[in-house]
Amino acid sequence: MGGIGDALLLVSLCGLCTFLTGISLSAIATNGAMKGGGPYYLIGRALGPEVGVSIGLCFFLGNAVAGALYVLGAVETFLKALPSAGIFTETTTKVNGTVSEPIQSISTHDLQIYGIVVTIILCFIVFGGVKMINRVAPAFLIPVLFSIFCIFIGIFLAKKDDPAPGVTGLSLESFKDNWSSDYKNTNSAGIPDAEGNVHWNFHALVGLFFPAVTGIMAGSNRSASLEDTQRSIPIGTLAATLTTTGLYLISVLLFGAVATRDKLLTDRLLTATIAWPFPAIIHIGIILSTLGAALQSLTGAPRLLAAISNDDILPVLNYFKVAEGSEPYMATLFTAFICMGCVIIGNLDLITPTVTMFFLLCYSGVNLSCFLLDLLDAPSWRPRWKFHHWSFSLLGASLCIVIMFLISWSFTVVSLALASLIYYYVSIKGKAGDWGDGFKSAYFQLALRSLRSLGANQVHPKNWYPIPLIFCRPWGKLPENVPCHPKLADFANCMKKKGRGMSIFINILDGDYHERAEDAKAACKQLDTYINYKNCEGVAEIVVAPNMSEGFRGVVQTMGLGNLKPNIVVMRYPEIWRRENLKEIPGRFVGIINDCIVANKAVVIVKGLDEWPNEYQRQYGTIDLYWIVRDGGLMLLLSQLLLTKESFESCKIQVFCIAEEDTDAEGLKADVKKFLYDLRMQAEVFVIAIKSWDVQPENGSQPDESKEAFTAAQQRVADYLAEIKETAKKEGTPLMADGKPVIVNEQLVEKFLYTTLKLNSTILRYSRMAAVVLVSLPPPPVSHPAYCYMEYMDLLVDNLPRLLMVRGYRRDVVTLFT
């Protein structure tokens, strides 16, 4: 129907596709040892287990269905050669709408019955193993080669109407008549019929012919049985591709010149009709050729399925696992059932497009694998096959996709949807496997390029993302199998918008690095497992240092690269320090805050972490911000990020501005509202005027619990100062605290205590029922005892169930412009 011109284009297109795929296959197969699984092994190791399994299973189905295709081809040839063997018969008399001599067609029921019998016989041969298959292979190959020889002899000996009407012998006139295309409708048996329900065009011919060039994976399918895959696969695959493509092209030219168009359309076994010395040789050759191809499919498909199962990616495939060197009997049985199911369909033209789609999907995967590996050019990419280039692989992959849509866009969509469903299922249910695939290499190179493009300059506020450094266990005791406070990961997720961003979970082990290196590795693995369990995007890092303070100081200076350094340090408030009498905590706590200030890192300290809600605990009420000092907008940004989470989305934001008593409250309120409007943030603004911090509060102006806490703090501070003064007097040294000289101004200590008391009282008055409170974190006073600072903090957080103390750094994290 397509004529010589379209047939040459068809063979060239399909041959080019398989040749380019063969080049890609040769390059990948010679880049190291190749185990069982053939193209699945190559694609999986190049594009990752998810892509490998999805395409591998589709290729398995393609091979199983192709076995049915070849079986039906052998049975059809047998029944054509021996019509009397048919149990059922059908005839048709219409050729192009005219009455003609009856043309006998084969019954679908005959194809089904004989096809099932042949499939069972082939399965018994496959069950015999590779050795039996190798023994019978010459019995299939030699008659095929002899048949091809007889066909070409017959073409050159043919004359007009000899050996059958419609044969013209090699004729230039026939060549010219058959050059152009003349597509017709056919019935379900493939006989031209003007009223036939099957319409043919070039696209349909591609789908019909392409299975004839799908044998290029036969060698790689048996890669586990090859002695030297790196030599056998390139030479065998490319030699077979070039040889068969050349034979197809020569056959198109010769058959187009040896018979009329009607003879070519109606005689489906013209090769047997024209062969010398008699047709039976061709019948035997076609039958053995198709049976050999079916045997290859039924041999390769089970081994492919067994290779996928042995990689232990999908637990559902565990039934098909086999030991190394054993025969995959269960996989063979499963393949046989699929093959027999397709044989029952009994229609070659319906099965062919399905087979074509699965094979093309596999070929595109091979080409894309080679394209990716060539493009990335990783140090491990050193194939022995040098005749390859990424442009060839890209062209091959593009040709595969184009041919898929040329054949049938509906079949293409279905095959891609099936592969996508398998990919999704593998990504959800499959076990994680790291095969060093090309995607990982691509991510690595992309990360390096992105890091270089970011440079070392500060990121613009519009592009600023929080990168929290989560300090897992600075104080307090957790069970040995719990590497981090359970709620820290929940809080880290609250600092990301729609889950985007990265957290760094850090823990510090005290001791010598050489002695605790293995402990650090085990702890890092445990922490990483915990992060994944909490569905938090982040990485785990364990640092070994002589003590926590030195370890954190090293972390805050060196952690991260370029602009991908952590910019916020997150830790829980040490509520247990007085209860457990942990006297070392004040020095560590103040040291961490001072290190963050020097390193220009923001600080978020969480009080009430045990009560922090998870994603399923919905909160109501307000998110209250007590804005005392300029922090670059970090506190405002955190409140907005909290609103994006389901647990806080029902809350509203309130901003409390703490001002001196003589401040223009209305003017300040208007300025803050305008600022929030420009930032696209909705919040209710309050201005709270408080008397000067130097003035002591009047009696009755503070809640009773605050006054009690204040009195107790005063007494503890006084006792502590008396203790260190007594020690300094005895030892004759300057006033020392935490191993450093300090300066104590008792009037200043009283002022700080009053300040925190007033702020605590204000928060209790306005925000006792708030879902969460954010307040500016006051910096530790210079040359001040850490114990005194902890007393200030305790007084500030007293009776507040859930509080975030936030200190920004010397830059803006929100912008007024979009």
mmCIF file of C-alpha atoms in Angstrom, residues 305-624:
data_model
loop_
_atom_site.group_PDB
_atom_site.id
_atom_site.type_symbol
_atom_site.label_atom_id
_atom_site.label_comp_id
_atom_site.label_asym_id
_atom_site.label_seq_id
_atom_site.Cartn_x
_atom_site.Cartn_y
_atom_site.Cartn_z
ATOM 1 C CA LEU A 305 11.396 -10.044 35.358
ATOM 2 C CA ALA A 306 13.701 -12.084 37.589
ATOM 3 C CA ALA A 307 16.376 -9.360 37.422
ATOM 4 C CA ILE A 308 13.834 -6.722 38.486
ATOM 5 C CA SER A 309 12.685 -8.971 41.336
ATOM 6 C CA ASN A 310 16.226 -9.706 42.518
ATOM 7 C CA ASP A 311 16.929 -6.001 42.948
ATOM 8 C CA ASP A 312 14.313 -6.093 45.730
ATOM 9 C CA ILE A 313 12.734 -2.766 44.784
ATOM 10 C CA LEU A 314 9.125 -3.986 44.704
ATOM 11 C CA PRO A 315 8.147 -6.504 47.417
ATOM 12 C CA VAL A 316 5.186 -7.654 45.284
ATOM 13 C CA LEU A 317 7.662 -9.208 42.808
ATOM 14 C CA ASN A 318 9.416 -11.350 45.418
ATOM 15 C CA TYR A 319 7.705 -14.461 44.030
ATOM 16 C CA PHE A 320 9.889 -14.235 40.921
ATOM 17 C CA LYS A 321 13.244 -14.029 42.699
ATOM 18 C CA VAL A 322 15.847 -16.611 41.712
ATOM 19 C CA ALA A 323 19.278 -17.501 42.963
ATOM 20 C CA GLU A 324 22.242 -16.571 40.796
ATOM 21 C CA GLY A 325 22.738 -19.134 38.032
ATOM 22 C CA SER A 326 19.263 -20.657 38.501
ATOM 23 C CA GLU A 327 16.465 -20.743 35.948
ATOM 24 C CA PRO A 328 13.517 -18.327 36.537
ATOM 25 C CA TYR A 329 10.749 -20.953 36.438
ATOM 26 C CA MET A 330 8.048 -18.853 38.133
ATOM 27 C CA ALA A 331 8.783 -15.877 35.868
ATOM 28 C CA THR A 332 8.684 -18.191 32.820
ATOM 29 C CA LEU A 333 5.297 -19.543 33.860
ATOM 30 C CA PHE A 334 3.944 -16.035 34.361
ATOM 31 C CA THR A 335 5.299 -14.955 30.962
ATOM 32 C CA ALA A 336 3.650 -17.981 29.337
ATOM 33 C CA PHE A 337 0.252 -17.019 30.789
ATOM 34 C CA ILE A 338 0.577 -13.483 29.393
ATOM 35 C CA CYS A 339 1.659 -14.854 26.030
ATOM 36 C CA MET A 340 -1.275 -17.273 25.855
ATOM 37 C CA GLY A 341 -3.676 -14.505 26.831
ATOM 38 C CA CYS A 342 -2.485 -12.445 23.865
ATOM 39 C CA VAL A 343 -2.645 -15.500 21.594
ATOM 40 C CA ILE A 344 -6.323 -15.857 22.452
ATOM 41 C CA ILE A 345 -6.846 -12.374 20.974
ATOM 42 C CA GLY A 346 -5.689 -13.953 17.711
ATOM 43 C CA ASN A 347 -5.229 -10.712 15.747
ATOM 44 C CA LEU A 348 -1.713 -9.768 14.663
ATOM 45 C CA ASP A 349 -2.661 -6.255 13.585
ATOM 46 C CA LEU A 350 -4.173 -5.520 17.010
ATOM 47 C CA ILE A 351 -1.224 -6.919 18.983
ATOM 48 C CA THR A 352 1.503 -5.280 16.902
ATOM 49 C CA PRO A 353 0.982 -1.610 18.005
ATOM 50 C CA THR A 354 1.008 -2.687 21.658
ATOM 51 C CA VAL A 355 4.338 -4.468 21.236
ATOM 52 C CA THR A 356 5.742 -1.515 19.319
ATOM 53 C CA MET A 357 4.890 0.977 22.078
ATOM 54 C CA PHE A 358 6.583 -1.028 24.810
ATOM 55 C CA PHE A 359 9.722 -1.566 22.746
ATOM 56 C CA LEU A 360 9.900 2.096 21.724
ATOM 57 C CA LEU A 361 9.483 3.126 25.349
ATOM 58 C CA CYS A 362 12.457 0.931 26.257
ATOM 59 C CA TYR A 363 14.553 2.264 23.365
ATOM 60 C CA SER A 364 13.832 5.848 24.352
ATOM 61 C CA GLY A 365 14.927 4.961 27.914
ATOM 62 C CA VAL A 366 18.236 3.548 26.640
ATOM 63 C CA ASN A 367 18.850 6.631 24.488
ATOM 64 C CA LEU A 368 17.958 9.036 27.289
ATOM 65 C CA SER A 369 20.269 7.135 29.644
ATOM 66 C CA CYS A 370 23.196 7.504 27.261
ATOM 67 C CA PHE A 371 22.270 11.145 26.578
ATOM 68 C CA LEU A 372 22.282 11.966 30.279
ATOM 69 C CA LEU A 373 25.528 10.124 30.971
ATOM 70 C CA ASP A 374 27.233 11.721 27.953
ATOM 71 C CA LEU A 375 26.020 15.181 28.885
ATOM 72 C CA LEU A 376 27.063 14.913 32.535
ATOM 73 C CA ASP A 377 30.383 13.277 31.635
ATOM 74 C CA ALA A 378 31.059 12.141 35.198
ATOM 75 C CA PRO A 379 34.514 10.751 36.011
ATOM 76 C CA SER A 380 33.014 7.238 36.120
ATOM 77 C CA TRP A 381 31.702 7.562 32.525
ATOM 78 C CA ARG A 382 34.469 5.868 30.508
ATOM 79 C CA PRO A 383 32.841 3.477 27.994
ATOM 80 C CA ARG A 384 35.110 1.337 25.848
ATOM 81 C CA TRP A 385 32.813 1.980 22.875
ATOM 82 C CA LYS A 386 34.067 5.368 21.670
ATOM 83 C CA PHE A 387 31.725 5.969 18.724
ATOM 84 C CA HIS A 388 28.953 7.779 20.571
ATOM 85 C CA HIS A 389 27.812 11.329 21.208
ATOM 86 C CA TRP A 390 25.025 12.859 23.243
ATOM 87 C CA SER A 391 23.460 14.317 20.079
ATOM 88 C CA PHE A 392 23.049 10.804 18.604
ATOM 89 C CA SER A 393 21.317 9.631 21.774
ATOM 90 C CA LEU A 394 19.048 12.670 21.844
ATOM 91 C CA LEU A 395 18.130 12.120 18.181
ATOM 92 C CA GLY A 396 17.441 8.455 18.893
ATOM 93 C CA ALA A 397 15.197 9.261 21.849
ATOM 94 C CA SER A 398 13.355 11.907 19.808
ATOM 95 C CA LEU A 399 12.838 9.439 16.947
ATOM 96 C CA CYS A 400 11.376 6.905 19.381
ATOM 97 C CA ILE A 401 8.860 9.429 20.702
ATOM 98 C CA VAL A 402 7.980 10.637 17.189
ATOM 99 C CA ILE A 403 7.433 7.077 15.967
ATOM 100 C CA MET A 404 5.225 6.339 18.979
ATOM 101 C CA PHE A 405 2.931 9.248 18.120
ATOM 102 C CA LEU A 406 3.060 8.424 14.413
ATOM 103 C CA ILE A 407 1.753 4.946 15.094
ATOM 104 C CA SER A 408 -1.057 5.899 17.456
ATOM 105 C CA TRP A 409 -1.355 8.774 19.863
ATOM 106 C CA SER A 410 -3.929 6.810 21.900
ATOM 107 C CA PHE A 411 -1.614 3.783 22.310
ATOM 108 C CA THR A 412 1.214 6.207 23.157
ATOM 109 C CA VAL A 413 -0.815 7.914 25.873
ATOM 110 C CA VAL A 414 -1.850 4.551 27.322
ATOM 111 C CA SER A 415 1.726 3.217 27.384
ATOM 112 C CA LEU A 416 3.096 6.417 28.927
ATOM 113 C CA ALA A 417 0.277 6.399 31.483
ATOM 114 C CA LEU A 418 1.073 2.787 32.373
ATOM 115 C CA ALA A 419 4.766 3.601 32.793
ATOM 116 C CA SER A 420 3.854 6.651 34.916
ATOM 117 C CA LEU A 421 1.574 4.571 37.151
ATOM 118 C CA ILE A 422 4.326 2.006 37.674
ATOM 119 C CA TYR A 423 6.786 4.837 38.400
ATOM 120 C CA TYR A 424 4.396 6.333 40.971
ATOM 121 C CA TYR A 425 3.770 2.927 42.554
ATOM 122 C CA VAL A 426 7.501 2.220 42.794
ATOM 123 C CA SER A 427 8.193 5.642 44.328
ATOM 124 C CA ILE A 428 5.471 5.040 46.961
ATOM 125 C CA LYS A 429 5.784 1.334 47.708
ATOM 126 C CA GLY A 430 9.280 0.535 46.472
ATOM 127 C CA LYS A 431 12.347 0.243 48.648
ATOM 128 C CA ALA A 432 14.904 3.013 48.261
ATOM 129 C CA GLY A 433 17.998 2.086 46.320
ATOM 130 C CA ASP A 434 21.071 4.157 45.549
ATOM 131 C CA TRP A 435 22.621 2.946 42.299
ATOM 132 C CA GLY A 436 24.666 6.052 41.547
ATOM 133 C CA ASP A 437 22.267 6.924 38.736
ATOM 134 C CA GLY A 438 22.611 9.839 36.344
ATOM 135 C CA PHE A 439 19.884 11.883 38.001
ATOM 136 C CA LYS A 440 21.884 11.989 41.223
ATOM 137 C CA SER A 441 24.893 13.163 39.232
ATOM 138 C CA ALA A 442 22.725 15.777 37.493
ATOM 139 C CA TYR A 443 21.415 17.032 40.847
ATOM 140 C CA PHE A 444 24.979 17.260 42.120
ATOM 141 C CA GLN A 445 26.195 19.269 39.120
ATOM 142 C CA LEU A 446 23.113 21.479 39.223
ATOM 143 C CA ALA A 447 23.718 22.136 42.915
ATOM 144 C CA LEU A 448 27.340 23.090 42.218
ATOM 145 C CA ARG A 449 26.375 25.458 39.408
ATOM 146 C CA SER A 450 23.585 26.998 41.467
ATOM 147 C CA LEU A 451 25.943 27.487 44.375
ATOM 148 C CA ARG A 452 28.477 29.234 42.142
ATOM 149 C CA SER A 453 25.779 31.417 40.590
ATOM 150 C CA LEU A 454 24.580 32.517 44.030
ATOM 151 C CA GLY A 455 28.043 33.831 44.780
ATOM 152 C CA ALA A 456 29.082 35.082 48.179
ATOM 153 C CA ASN A 457 27.028 38.280 48.184
ATOM 154 C CA GLN A 458 24.045 38.649 50.434
ATOM 155 C CA VAL A 459 20.778 37.293 49.036
ATOM 156 C CA HIS A 460 18.140 39.911 48.203
ATOM 157 C CA PRO A 461 15.238 39.933 50.689
ATOM 158 C CA LYS A 462 12.855 38.779 47.923
ATOM 159 C CA ASN A 463 14.936 35.604 47.526
ATOM 160 C CA TRP A 464 15.616 35.019 51.203
ATOM 161 C CA TYR A 465 14.714 31.616 52.592
ATOM 162 C CA PRO A 466 15.089 30.521 56.200
ATOM 163 C CA ILE A 467 17.744 27.811 56.543
ATOM 164 C CA PRO A 468 17.391 26.812 60.186
ATOM 165 C CA LEU A 469 20.182 25.114 62.092
ATOM 166 C CA ILE A 470 18.308 22.886 64.530
ATOM 167 C CA PHE A 471 20.322 22.314 67.693
ATOM 168 C CA CYS A 472 18.955 18.894 68.686
ATOM 169 C CA ARG A 473 20.166 18.123 72.215
ATOM 170 C CA PRO A 474 21.871 21.086 73.835
ATOM 171 C CA TRP A 475 20.493 20.196 77.264
ATOM 172 C CA GLY A 476 18.156 17.833 78.917
ATOM 173 C CA LYS A 477 18.053 14.079 78.615
ATOM 174 C CA LEU A 478 16.242 12.034 75.987
ATOM 175 C CA PRO A 479 15.995 8.250 75.573
ATOM 176 C CA GLU A 480 19.005 6.737 73.829
ATOM 177 C CA ASN A 481 16.969 5.808 70.753
ATOM 178 C CA VAL A 482 15.597 9.359 70.361
ATOM 179 C CA PRO A 483 18.249 11.530 68.679
ATOM 180 C CA CYS A 484 16.247 14.750 68.779
ATOM 181 C CA HIS A 485 13.351 16.292 70.652
ATOM 182 C CA PRO A 486 10.226 14.955 68.903
ATOM 183 C CA LYS A 487 8.739 18.425 68.430
ATOM 184 C CA LEU A 488 11.815 20.138 66.965
ATOM 185 C CA ALA A 489 11.132 18.682 63.504
ATOM 186 C CA ASP A 490 7.499 19.847 63.733
ATOM 187 C CA PHE A 491 8.707 23.342 64.540
ATOM 188 C CA ALA A 492 11.291 23.226 61.743
ATOM 189 C CA ASN A 493 8.495 22.423 59.272
ATOM 190 C CA CYS A 494 6.614 25.489 60.500
ATOM 191 C CA MET A 495 9.516 27.664 59.345
ATOM 192 C CA LYS A 496 9.041 26.631 55.684
ATOM 193 C CA LYS A 497 6.500 27.785 53.157
ATOM 194 C CA LYS A 498 4.713 24.806 51.586
ATOM 195 C CA GLY A 499 7.538 22.526 52.692
ATOM 196 C CA ARG A 500 10.168 24.331 50.617
ATOM 197 C CA GLY A 501 13.504 24.878 52.266
ATOM 198 C CA MET A 502 16.176 22.947 54.057
ATOM 199 C CA SER A 503 16.867 22.356 57.712
ATOM 200 C CA ILE A 504 20.178 21.240 59.179
ATOM 201 C CA PHE A 505 19.848 19.108 62.296
ATOM 202 C CA ILE A 506 23.038 19.284 64.325
ATOM 203 C CA ASN A 507 24.171 17.367 67.371
ATOM 204 C CA ILE A 508 27.483 17.595 69.220
ATOM 205 C CA LEU A 509 29.234 14.646 70.815
ATOM 206 C CA ASP A 510 31.734 15.397 73.559
ATOM 207 C CA GLY A 511 35.075 13.627 73.260
ATOM 208 C CA ASP A 512 38.026 12.942 70.974
ATOM 209 C CA TYR A 513 37.241 12.665 67.264
ATOM 210 C CA HIS A 514 39.528 9.670 66.688
ATOM 211 C CA GLU A 515 37.846 7.774 69.488
ATOM 212 C CA ARG A 516 34.246 8.703 68.664
ATOM 213 C CA ALA A 517 34.266 8.796 64.837
ATOM 214 C CA GLU A 518 32.252 5.560 64.579
ATOM 215 C CA ASP A 519 29.828 6.784 67.247
ATOM 216 C CA ALA A 520 29.327 9.942 65.198
ATOM 217 C CA LYS A 521 28.532 7.938 62.047
ATOM 218 C CA ALA A 522 25.989 5.800 63.888
ATOM 219 C CA ALA A 523 24.420 8.868 65.493
ATOM 220 C CA CYS A 524 24.227 10.630 62.112
ATOM 221 C CA LYS A 525 22.458 7.646 60.554
ATOM 222 C CA GLN A 526 20.031 7.502 63.461
ATOM 223 C CA LEU A 527 19.315 11.229 63.226
ATOM 224 C CA ASP A 528 18.807 11.017 59.453
ATOM 225 C CA THR A 529 16.309 8.183 59.941
ATOM 226 C CA TYR A 530 14.462 10.310 62.462
ATOM 227 C CA ILE A 531 14.289 13.278 60.061
ATOM 228 C CA ASN A 532 12.848 11.079 57.312
ATOM 229 C CA TYR A 533 10.361 9.596 59.765
ATOM 230 C CA LYS A 534 9.166 13.102 60.633
ATOM 231 C CA ASN A 535 8.802 13.983 56.905
ATOM 232 C CA CYS A 536 11.106 16.954 57.324
ATOM 233 C CA GLU A 537 13.285 18.174 54.471
ATOM 234 C CA GLY A 538 16.687 18.376 56.056
ATOM 235 C CA VAL A 539 20.082 16.855 56.585
ATOM 236 C CA ALA A 540 21.730 15.439 59.681
ATOM 237 C CA GLU A 541 25.196 16.433 60.895
ATOM 238 C CA ILE A 542 27.097 15.145 63.904
ATOM 239 C CA VAL A 543 30.169 16.994 65.201
ATOM 240 C CA VAL A 544 32.672 15.612 67.696
ATOM 241 C CA ALA A 545 34.303 18.276 69.880
ATOM 242 C CA PRO A 546 35.977 18.510 73.307
ATOM 243 C CA ASN A 547 32.853 20.227 74.641
ATOM 244 C CA MET A 548 29.580 21.629 73.466
ATOM 245 C CA SER A 549 30.668 25.273 73.420
ATOM 246 C CA GLU A 550 33.696 24.653 71.207
ATOM 247 C CA GLY A 551 31.703 22.345 68.972
ATOM 248 C CA PHE A 552 28.945 24.896 68.417
ATOM 249 C CA ARG A 553 31.441 27.684 67.803
ATOM 250 C CA GLY A 554 33.036 25.605 65.045
ATOM 251 C CA VAL A 555 29.635 24.721 63.569
ATOM 252 C CA VAL A 556 28.349 28.273 63.458
ATOM 253 C CA GLN A 557 31.504 29.406 61.630
ATOM 254 C CA THR A 558 31.882 26.633 59.057
ATOM 255 C CA MET A 559 28.538 24.938 58.439
ATOM 256 C CA GLY A 560 27.253 25.419 54.878
ATOM 257 C CA LEU A 561 28.706 26.705 51.601
ATOM 258 C CA GLY A 562 28.503 30.219 50.180
ATOM 259 C CA ASN A 563 24.978 31.569 50.533
ATOM 260 C CA LEU A 564 23.649 28.155 51.513
ATOM 261 C CA LYS A 565 24.775 28.563 55.084
ATOM 262 C CA PRO A 566 22.257 28.277 57.906
ATOM 263 C CA ASN A 567 20.928 31.715 58.827
ATOM 264 C CA ILE A 568 18.784 30.897 61.868
ATOM 265 C CA VAL A 569 19.793 28.904 64.934
ATOM 266 C CA VAL A 570 16.836 27.125 66.549
ATOM 267 C CA MET A 571 16.973 25.558 70.006
ATOM 268 C CA ARG A 572 14.683 24.854 72.908
ATOM 269 C CA TYR A 573 14.738 26.977 76.033
ATOM 270 C CA PRO A 574 16.521 25.219 78.947
ATOM 271 C CA GLU A 575 13.536 25.125 81.293
ATOM 272 C CA ILE A 576 15.093 22.330 83.347
ATOM 273 C CA TRP A 577 18.283 24.070 84.369
ATOM 274 C CA ARG A 578 17.179 25.157 87.833
ATOM 275 C CA ARG A 579 15.019 22.114 88.506
ATOM 276 C CA GLU A 580 17.917 19.759 87.688
ATOM 277 C CA ASN A 581 20.487 22.149 89.243
ATOM 278 C CA LEU A 582 22.499 22.161 86.007
ATOM 279 C CA LYS A 583 24.854 25.043 86.778
ATOM 280 C CA GLU A 584 26.774 24.729 83.505
ATOM 281 C CA ILE A 585 23.714 25.574 81.397
ATOM 282 C CA PRO A 586 23.684 29.411 81.883
ATOM 283 C CA GLY A 587 27.236 29.716 80.548
ATOM 284 C CA ARG A 588 26.489 27.478 77.555
ATOM 285 C CA PHE A 589 23.207 29.219 76.794
ATOM 286 C CA VAL A 590 24.717 32.709 76.854
ATOM 287 C CA GLY A 591 27.761 31.498 74.920
ATOM 288 C CA ILE A 592 25.566 30.128 72.119
ATOM 289 C CA ILE A 593 23.612 33.391 71.847
ATOM 290 C CA ASN A 594 26.817 35.449 71.791
ATOM 291 C CA ASP A 595 28.349 33.153 69.155
ATOM 292 C CA CYS A 596 25.248 33.644 66.979
ATOM 293 C CA ILE A 597 25.441 37.420 67.357
ATOM 294 C CA VAL A 598 29.122 37.468 66.398
ATOM 295 C CA ALA A 599 28.497 35.122 63.431
ATOM 296 C CA ASN A 600 25.514 37.263 62.359
ATOM 297 C CA LYS A 601 23.003 34.453 62.736
ATOM 298 C CA ALA A 602 19.410 34.929 63.769
ATOM 299 C CA VAL A 603 18.247 33.086 66.895
ATOM 300 C CA VAL A 604 14.884 31.490 67.662
ATOM 301 C CA ILE A 605 14.472 30.002 71.127
ATOM 302 C CA VAL A 606 11.360 27.890 71.729
ATOM 303 C CA LYS A 607 9.829 27.780 75.166
ATOM 304 C CA GLY A 608 7.116 25.189 75.727
ATOM 305 C CA LEU A 609 8.394 22.895 73.003
ATOM 306 C CA ASP A 610 6.684 19.882 74.590
ATOM 307 C CA GLU A 611 3.312 21.523 73.865
ATOM 308 C CA TRP A 612 4.103 22.559 70.286
ATOM 309 C CA PRO A 613 1.271 21.316 68.008
ATOM 310 C CA ASN A 614 1.835 18.858 65.183
ATOM 311 C CA GLU A 615 0.202 19.216 61.762
ATOM 312 C CA TYR A 616 -3.041 17.590 62.931
ATOM 313 C CA GLN A 617 -3.591 19.714 66.049
ATOM 314 C CA ARG A 618 -5.514 22.783 64.905
ATOM 315 C CA GLN A 619 -4.966 25.958 66.944
ATOM 316 C CA TYR A 620 -7.360 28.853 67.440
ATOM 317 C CA GLY A 621 -6.911 32.332 68.792
ATOM 318 C CA THR A 622 -4.094 34.709 67.938
ATOM 319 C CA ILE A 623 -0.397 34.833 67.127
ATOM 320 C CA ASP A 624 0.879 37.752 69.197
#
